[in-house]
Coordinates of C-alpha atoms in Angstrom, one line a residue:
M14 CA 79.2 90.2 48.0
A15 CA 79.4 86.9 49.9
S16 CA 83.2 86.9 49.5
I17 CA 83.4 90.4 50.9
L18 CA 81.4 89.5 53.9
R19 CA 83.5 86.5 54.5
E20 CA 86.6 88.6 54.4
C21 CA 85.0 91.2 56.8
F22 CA 84.5 88.4 59.4
A23 CA 87.7 86.7 58.8
V24 CA 89.4 85.6 62.1
R25 CA 93.1 86.5 62.7
P26 CA 94.9 83.8 64.6
V27 CA 97.3 85.0 67.3
T28 CA 100.8 83.7 66.9
E29 CA 103.8 83.2 69.2
A30 CA 105.4 86.2 67.4
D31 CA 102.4 88.4 68.3
K32 CA 102.8 87.3 72.1
E33 CA 106.5 88.3 71.9
G34 CA 105.9 91.7 70.2
G35 CA 109.3 91.6 68.4
G36 CA 111.1 93.2 71.3
R37 CA 109.7 96.7 70.6
L38 CA 108.5 97.2 74.1
K39 CA 110.2 96.5 77.4
R40 CA 109.0 93.8 79.8
V41 CA 109.2 95.5 83.2
L42 CA 105.8 95.2 84.8
T43 CA 105.2 92.9 87.7
V44 CA 101.9 91.9 89.2
W45 CA 101.9 94.8 91.6
S46 CA 102.7 97.3 88.8
L47 CA 99.8 95.8 86.7
T48 CA 97.4 96.1 89.7
A49 CA 98.5 99.6 90.3
I50 CA 98.0 100.5 86.6
G51 CA 94.4 99.0 86.9
L52 CA 93.7 101.1 90.1
G53 CA 95.4 104.1 88.6
A54 CA 93.1 104.1 85.7
T55 CA 90.0 103.3 87.8
I56 CA 90.0 105.5 90.9
G57 CA 89.6 109.1 89.9
T58 CA 86.6 110.8 88.3
G59 CA 84.3 107.9 89.3
V60 CA 85.0 108.3 93.1
F61 CA 85.7 112.0 93.2
V62 CA 83.2 113.4 90.7
L63 CA 80.6 111.1 89.1
T64 CA 79.5 109.5 92.4
G65 CA 78.2 113.0 93.5
Q66 CA 76.7 113.9 90.0
V67 CA 74.9 110.6 89.7
A68 CA 73.6 111.0 93.3
A69 CA 72.3 114.5 92.5
N70 CA 70.8 113.9 89.0
Q71 CA 69.9 110.2 88.9
A72 CA 69.9 107.9 92.0
G73 CA 70.1 110.0 95.2
P74 CA 71.5 108.0 98.0
A75 CA 71.1 104.9 96.0
V76 CA 74.2 105.8 94.1
T77 CA 75.7 103.1 96.3
L78 CA 73.3 100.7 94.7
S79 CA 74.2 102.0 91.2
L80 CA 77.9 101.4 92.0
L81 CA 77.2 97.8 93.1
I82 CA 75.2 97.0 89.9
A83 CA 78.0 98.5 87.8
A84 CA 80.5 96.6 89.8
F85 CA 78.6 93.3 89.3
G86 CA 78.5 93.8 85.5
S87 CA 82.2 94.7 85.5
G88 CA 83.0 91.7 87.6
L89 CA 81.5 89.4 85.0
A90 CA 83.5 91.1 82.2
A91 CA 86.6 91.1 84.4
L92 CA 86.5 87.3 84.6
C93 CA 86.3 87.0 80.8
Y94 CA 89.0 89.5 80.4
A95 CA 91.2 87.6 82.8
E96 CA 90.8 84.4 80.8
L97 CA 91.4 86.1 77.5
A98 CA 94.4 88.1 78.8
A99 CA 96.1 85.0 80.0
F100 CA 95.3 83.0 76.9
L101 CA 96.1 85.9 74.3
P102 CA 98.7 88.2 76.1
V103 CA 98.7 90.9 73.3
P104 CA 98.4 94.6 73.6
G105 CA 95.1 95.2 71.8
S106 CA 92.9 94.3 74.6
A107 CA 89.2 93.7 73.6
Y108 CA 90.1 94.6 70.0
S109 CA 92.6 91.8 69.7
Y110 CA 90.3 89.3 71.5
T111 CA 87.4 90.2 69.1
Y112 CA 89.8 89.8 66.1
A113 CA 90.6 86.3 67.2
T114 CA 87.1 85.3 67.8
L115 CA 84.4 87.3 65.9
G116 CA 86.4 88.6 62.9
E117 CA 87.9 91.7 61.5
A118 CA 84.8 94.0 61.0
V119 CA 83.6 93.4 64.6
A120 CA 87.2 93.8 65.8
W121 CA 87.3 97.2 64.1
F122 CA 84.0 98.3 65.6
I123 CA 85.3 97.4 69.1
G124 CA 88.7 98.9 68.5
W125 CA 87.3 102.1 67.1
N126 CA 85.0 102.4 70.1
L127 CA 87.8 101.5 72.5
L128 CA 89.7 104.5 71.0
L129 CA 86.7 106.6 71.8
E130 CA 86.5 105.2 75.4
Y131 CA 90.1 105.7 76.3
G132 CA 90.3 109.1 74.7
M133 CA 87.1 110.4 76.2
S134 CA 88.1 109.0 79.5
A135 CA 91.3 110.9 79.5
S136 CA 89.4 114.0 78.3
A137 CA 86.6 113.7 80.9
V138 CA 88.9 113.1 83.8
A139 CA 91.2 116.0 82.7
V140 CA 88.1 118.3 82.9
S141 CA 87.4 117.1 86.4
W142 CA 91.1 117.7 87.3
S143 CA 90.8 121.2 86.0
A144 CA 87.7 121.9 88.2
Y145 CA 89.5 120.5 91.3
T146 CA 92.7 122.4 90.6
V147 CA 90.8 125.6 90.2
N148 CA 88.9 125.0 93.4
V149 CA 92.2 124.5 95.3
L150 CA 93.8 127.5 93.8
E151 CA 90.8 129.6 94.8
S152 CA 91.0 128.4 98.3
A153 CA 94.5 129.8 98.3
H154 CA 93.2 133.1 96.8
I155 CA 94.6 132.4 93.4
F156 CA 92.1 133.1 90.7
L157 CA 92.3 132.1 87.0
P158 CA 90.2 133.6 84.2
K159 CA 87.0 131.6 83.9
A160 CA 87.1 132.0 80.1
L161 CA 90.3 129.8 80.3
T162 CA 89.1 127.2 82.9
N163 CA 85.7 126.2 81.4
A164 CA 84.5 124.5 78.3
P165 CA 83.2 126.7 75.5
L166 CA 80.4 124.2 74.9
A167 CA 77.7 122.7 77.2
A168 CA 74.9 120.2 76.9
V169 CA 71.3 121.5 77.6
N170 CA 68.4 119.1 77.0
D171 CA 70.4 117.0 74.5
H172 CA 71.5 120.2 72.6
I173 CA 74.9 121.7 72.5
V174 CA 75.1 125.4 73.3
A175 CA 77.9 127.9 73.7
T176 CA 78.9 129.0 77.2
G177 CA 81.0 132.2 76.4
A178 CA 84.3 130.6 77.6
Y179 CA 87.3 130.2 75.3
F180 CA 89.1 127.0 76.3
N181 CA 89.6 124.8 79.3
L182 CA 93.4 125.3 79.4
P183 CA 94.3 123.3 82.6
A184 CA 92.5 120.3 81.2
A185 CA 94.5 120.4 78.0
L186 CA 97.8 120.9 79.9
I187 CA 97.4 117.9 82.2
I188 CA 96.9 115.6 79.1
A189 CA 100.1 117.2 77.6
A190 CA 102.1 116.5 80.8
M191 CA 100.9 112.8 81.1
S192 CA 101.4 112.1 77.4
T193 CA 105.0 113.2 77.9
I194 CA 105.5 110.8 80.8
C195 CA 104.0 108.0 78.7
Y196 CA 106.4 108.9 75.8
I197 CA 109.6 108.6 77.8
G198 CA 109.2 104.9 79.1
M199 CA 107.0 102.3 80.7
R200 CA 109.3 101.9 83.8
E201 CA 109.0 105.6 84.5
T202 CA 105.4 105.6 83.9
A203 CA 104.7 102.7 86.2
G204 CA 106.8 104.3 89.0
V205 CA 104.9 107.6 88.8
N206 CA 101.6 105.8 88.6
T207 CA 102.4 103.5 91.6
L208 CA 103.2 106.6 93.8
M209 CA 100.0 108.4 92.9
V210 CA 98.0 105.3 93.5
A211 CA 99.5 104.8 97.0
L212 CA 98.7 108.5 97.8
K213 CA 95.2 108.5 96.6
V214 CA 94.1 105.3 98.2
T215 CA 95.5 106.6 101.5
I216 CA 93.6 109.8 101.2
I217 CA 90.3 108.1 100.3
V218 CA 90.6 105.8 103.3
L219 CA 91.3 108.9 105.5
F220 CA 88.2 110.7 104.1
V221 CA 86.0 107.7 104.8
I222 CA 87.2 107.3 108.3
A223 CA 87.0 110.9 109.2
G224 CA 83.6 111.3 107.5
L225 CA 81.9 108.6 109.3
S226 CA 81.5 110.7 112.5
Y227 CA 79.6 113.4 110.4
I228 CA 77.1 111.2 108.7
D229 CA 73.4 112.2 109.2
T230 CA 71.5 109.1 108.4
A231 CA 68.4 111.5 107.5
N232 CA 70.3 112.4 104.3
W233 CA 69.9 108.7 103.2
H234 CA 66.1 108.9 103.3
P235 CA 64.5 108.2 101.0
Y236 CA 67.2 105.8 99.8
I237 CA 65.7 105.7 96.3
P238 CA 64.0 109.1 95.8
P239 CA 60.6 108.8 93.9
A240 CA 60.8 109.2 90.2
T241 CA 60.0 112.6 88.8
G242 CA 58.2 111.2 85.7
H243 CA 61.2 111.7 83.4
F244 CA 63.1 108.5 82.5
G245 CA 66.4 108.2 84.3
H246 CA 65.5 111.0 86.9
F247 CA 65.4 109.1 90.2
G248 CA 63.3 106.0 90.9
W249 CA 64.6 102.6 89.7
S250 CA 65.2 104.0 86.2
G251 CA 67.5 106.5 87.8
V252 CA 69.4 103.9 89.7
L253 CA 69.9 101.8 86.5
Q254 CA 70.9 104.8 84.3
G255 CA 73.3 105.9 87.1
A256 CA 74.8 102.4 86.9
A257 CA 75.2 102.7 83.1
I258 CA 76.8 106.2 83.3
I259 CA 79.2 105.3 86.2
F260 CA 80.1 102.0 84.5
F261 CA 83.2 103.5 82.9
S262 CA 84.6 104.1 86.5
Y263 CA 85.5 100.4 86.6
V264 CA 87.3 100.0 83.3
G265 CA 90.8 100.4 84.7
F266 CA 91.3 96.5 84.4
D267 CA 91.0 97.0 80.6
T268 CA 94.1 99.3 80.7
A269 CA 96.1 96.7 82.5
S270 CA 95.3 94.1 79.7
T271 CA 96.7 96.6 77.0
T272 CA 100.2 96.4 78.7
A273 CA 100.5 92.5 78.1
L274 CA 103.7 93.0 76.0
E275 CA 105.3 94.9 78.8
A276 CA 104.4 92.4 81.6
R277 CA 107.2 90.1 82.8
N278 CA 104.8 87.2 83.2
P279 CA 101.5 88.2 81.5
Q280 CA 99.9 84.8 81.7
R281 CA 100.2 84.5 85.4
D282 CA 100.1 88.2 86.5
L283 CA 97.4 89.8 84.3
P284 CA 94.4 87.8 85.6
L285 CA 95.5 88.4 89.2
A286 CA 95.9 92.1 88.5
I287 CA 92.5 92.4 86.7
I288 CA 90.5 90.9 89.4
A289 CA 92.4 92.6 92.3
A290 CA 92.1 96.1 90.7
L291 CA 88.3 95.7 90.3
V292 CA 87.6 94.4 93.8
I293 CA 89.7 97.1 95.5
S294 CA 88.2 99.9 93.5
A295 CA 84.7 98.7 94.1
V296 CA 85.1 98.7 97.9
L297 CA 86.6 102.2 97.9
Y298 CA 83.8 103.5 95.6
V299 CA 80.9 102.3 97.6
A300 CA 82.5 103.5 101.0
T301 CA 83.1 106.9 99.6
A302 CA 79.6 107.3 98.0
A303 CA 78.0 106.2 101.3
V304 CA 79.9 108.6 103.4
M305 CA 79.6 111.6 101.0
T306 CA 75.8 111.2 100.6
G307 CA 75.5 110.9 104.5
M308 CA 77.5 114.1 105.0
V309 CA 75.4 116.3 102.9
P310 CA 71.9 116.2 101.1
Y311 CA 72.5 114.5 97.8
S312 CA 70.9 117.4 95.9
K313 CA 74.1 119.4 96.7
L314 CA 76.5 117.0 95.1
G315 CA 75.7 117.8 91.4
V316 CA 79.0 119.7 90.9
D317 CA 82.5 119.0 89.5
A318 CA 83.9 118.8 93.1
P319 CA 81.3 117.0 95.2
V320 CA 83.9 115.7 97.7
A321 CA 85.0 119.3 98.4
V322 CA 81.3 120.2 98.9
A323 CA 80.8 117.5 101.5
L324 CA 83.9 118.7 103.4
D325 CA 83.2 122.3 103.2
A326 CA 79.8 121.6 104.9
H327 CA 81.6 120.6 108.0
P328 CA 84.0 123.2 109.5
H329 CA 85.6 120.7 111.7
L330 CA 86.9 118.9 108.7
S331 CA 88.5 121.9 107.1
W332 CA 91.9 120.6 107.9
L333 CA 91.1 117.5 105.7
G334 CA 89.6 119.5 102.9
V335 CA 92.9 120.6 101.2
F336 CA 94.4 117.1 101.6
V337 CA 91.4 115.5 100.0
K338 CA 91.3 118.0 97.2
I339 CA 95.0 117.4 96.4
G340 CA 94.3 113.6 96.7
A341 CA 91.6 114.1 94.2
I342 CA 93.8 115.9 91.8
V343 CA 96.6 113.2 92.2
G344 CA 93.9 110.5 91.8
M345 CA 92.5 112.0 88.6
T346 CA 96.0 112.6 87.3
S347 CA 96.7 108.9 87.5
V348 CA 93.5 108.1 85.5
V349 CA 94.5 110.5 82.8
L350 CA 97.9 108.7 82.8
G351 CA 96.3 105.3 82.6
S352 CA 94.0 106.3 79.7
L353 CA 96.8 107.8 77.7
L354 CA 98.8 104.6 78.5
G355 CA 96.1 102.2 77.0
Q356 CA 95.0 104.0 74.0
P357 CA 98.4 104.1 72.1
R358 CA 98.8 100.4 72.6
I359 CA 95.4 99.7 70.9
L360 CA 96.4 102.0 68.1
L361 CA 99.6 100.0 67.9
A362 CA 97.7 96.8 67.6
M363 CA 95.4 98.1 64.9
A364 CA 98.3 99.6 62.9
D365 CA 100.2 96.2 63.3
D366 CA 97.2 94.5 61.7
G367 CA 97.2 97.0 58.8
L368 CA 93.9 98.7 59.8
L369 CA 95.7 101.9 60.4
P370 CA 98.7 103.5 58.7
P371 CA 102.0 101.7 59.6
A372 CA 103.5 104.9 60.9
I373 CA 101.2 104.7 64.0
A374 CA 102.9 101.4 64.9
R375 CA 106.3 102.8 65.2
C376 CA 108.1 102.5 68.6
H377 CA 110.8 104.7 70.0
P378 CA 114.2 103.0 69.6
R379 CA 115.4 104.4 73.0
F380 CA 112.4 104.6 75.1
K381 CA 110.6 101.5 73.8
T382 CA 107.3 103.1 73.7
P383 CA 104.7 103.6 70.8
H384 CA 105.7 107.3 70.7
V385 CA 103.8 108.2 67.4
A386 CA 100.5 106.8 68.8
T387 CA 101.2 108.6 72.1
V388 CA 101.6 112.0 70.5
I389 CA 98.5 111.6 68.4
S390 CA 96.5 110.6 71.3
G391 CA 97.7 113.5 73.4
V392 CA 97.1 116.2 70.8
I393 CA 93.6 115.1 69.8
F394 CA 92.2 114.4 73.2
G395 CA 94.0 117.5 74.7
L396 CA 92.0 119.6 72.3
I397 CA 88.7 117.7 73.2
A398 CA 89.3 118.2 77.0
G399 CA 89.7 121.9 76.3
V400 CA 86.3 122.2 74.4
F401 CA 83.8 119.7 75.8
P402 CA 82.1 119.5 79.3
L403 CA 82.2 116.5 81.5
D404 CA 78.6 115.2 81.0
I405 CA 78.9 114.8 77.2
L406 CA 82.3 113.0 77.7
A407 CA 81.2 110.6 80.4
D408 CA 78.2 109.3 78.4
L409 CA 80.3 108.5 75.4
I410 CA 82.8 106.5 77.6
S411 CA 80.2 104.3 79.1
I412 CA 78.5 103.2 75.8
G413 CA 81.8 102.3 74.2
I414 CA 83.1 100.2 77.2
L415 CA 79.7 98.4 77.7
L416 CA 79.7 97.2 74.1
A417 CA 83.3 96.1 74.4
F418 CA 82.6 94.1 77.5
A419 CA 79.6 92.4 75.9
V420 CA 81.8 91.3 73.0
V421 CA 84.6 90.1 75.2
C422 CA 82.2 87.9 77.2
I423 CA 80.9 86.3 74.0
G424 CA 84.5 85.9 72.7
V425 CA 85.3 83.6 75.7
L426 CA 82.6 81.1 74.6
I427 CA 83.7 81.2 71.0
M428 CA 87.3 80.6 71.9
R429 CA 86.3 77.7 74.3
R430 CA 84.6 76.1 71.2
T431 CA 87.2 76.8 68.5
R432 CA 90.3 76.3 70.6
P433 CA 89.3 73.9 73.3
D434 CA 92.7 72.1 73.4
V435 CA 94.8 75.1 74.2
P436 CA 96.0 75.4 77.9
R437 CA 94.4 78.3 79.8
P438 CA 96.2 79.7 82.8
F439 CA 92.9 81.1 84.0
R440 CA 89.4 79.8 83.3
V441 CA 86.1 81.7 83.8
P442 CA 84.1 79.7 86.4
W443 CA 80.8 78.4 85.1
A444 CA 81.6 79.8 81.7
P445 CA 78.4 79.4 79.8
F446 CA 76.4 81.1 82.5
T447 CA 78.9 83.7 83.4
C448 CA 79.8 84.8 79.9
V449 CA 76.1 84.9 78.7
L450 CA 75.0 86.8 81.8
G451 CA 77.9 89.2 81.4
A452 CA 77.1 89.8 77.7
V453 CA 73.4 90.4 78.3
Y454 CA 74.1 92.5 81.4
C455 CA 76.5 94.8 79.7
A456 CA 74.4 95.1 76.5
A457 CA 71.2 95.8 78.5
M458 CA 73.0 98.7 80.4
T459 CA 73.3 100.6 77.2
Y460 CA 69.4 100.9 77.2
F461 CA 69.7 103.3 80.1
L462 CA 71.9 105.8 78.4
S463 CA 70.5 108.9 76.8
N464 CA 69.3 109.2 73.2
G465 CA 71.9 111.7 72.5
T466 CA 74.6 109.2 73.5
W467 CA 73.3 106.7 71.0
L468 CA 73.2 109.3 68.2
R469 CA 76.8 110.2 69.0
L470 CA 77.7 106.5 68.9
V471 CA 76.1 106.1 65.5
F472 CA 77.9 109.1 64.2
W473 CA 81.3 107.9 65.6
T474 CA 80.8 104.4 64.2
A475 CA 79.8 105.7 60.8
I476 CA 83.1 107.7 60.7
G477 CA 85.0 104.6 61.8
F478 CA 83.5 102.3 59.2
A479 CA 84.1 104.9 56.5
I480 CA 87.8 104.7 57.4
Y481 CA 87.8 100.9 57.4
A482 CA 86.2 100.8 54.0
L483 CA 88.6 103.3 52.5
Y484 CA 91.8 102.2 54.2
G485 CA 91.6 99.3 56.7
F486 CA 89.8 96.7 54.5
K487 CA 92.3 97.2 51.6
H488 CA 95.6 97.2 53.7
S489 CA 94.6 94.6 56.3
R490 CA 97.6 92.3 56.7
L491 CA 95.3 89.2 57.3
R492 CA 93.9 89.9 53.7
K493 CA 97.4 90.3 52.3
R494 CA 98.4 87.0 53.7

């Protein structure tokens, strides 16, 4: 028993061969491309959808405070990611960092939950994309069958019930389209992503500037609505639960770290891109949420298209409505693209380590992409996007990334102690304080998620460790060596 435990917590050292990747992937990404990937995977559902829903259901106008709280915790984690990404430029992100510091079993737990986070992020944003697309089509008097544009399941009081719809077809189709782009090459993916990021940032800035003139400060009072008596429903518990739910909106920098083997100079560029993506997205989030809750009462924003609701309430801004809705669609498209870009590379790293079947690690000889993992991700999470609603998917994303961030913060301290002699292109400032605070902060945020979220996490983790026990433990390359 003791020997099995030792093997479960065995640490896998990262070699120079791991950092080179065997030439399977193309090194084409610059610091600007990496920053755009981070922004592309960050700015989408968080700014166009979840800000409104958290305002309506949890925090009221204090959604801006929820965003700042989430940004602070993400900032602590981002600093730790930056050090490890420069020190260990490998594609597995938090999974690989954990394997090199806390051992195989913990790495499997983090990797398995990162797969959940990336996949559910793609699915959740695809659901929002579907809602916005249907809204734009209806404004042009094009109506799609509701049975094919809504999820057949919904969450009511922590219970899942049938809605009568058949399948959310637009959500599944956007995942299929973005998976195809990821399949055909990193250079093409990065180019498409950069164009979409430029467009959505421009439109967000335009919305903020135009909306300033239509803010009614009465909509900001009370800033923190009084608690209703239910935990997480307004009051300070609502602000903190809102921060926990919206936390996943800042995880784009994690996507940038998964592309380490495709960066031209990962040790220099990854830390810069990670921090830049977080700072830019935080500024845009808070500005958008402040304007949106000032334009209409927060109680009206609990829909899948809250920015559209804010614009529709002011006829003089009708000219901007279509542009913002299109910008939202483009923005969410880039988030789906970023999520589907990151997940196959984590699958690639896990398969390289022997914890998943080797076929998953195959890379296309022409396109130089992990094409098998890309197809698997697209099929599975396209189906999930077609079946589940946004609220269930958003909760699952937040808890997975919160746990991953906490472990990464701890990993920095462990690596400082076990490998103090290795040069670090970037170092976390005030490391003991920053890392401990980041780990405690991210772990504490999980307390404010719903009981149903924890139950789904336990269920998902049980499935994961069953796979690890039946396949990963036996086939681990670390154990074979």
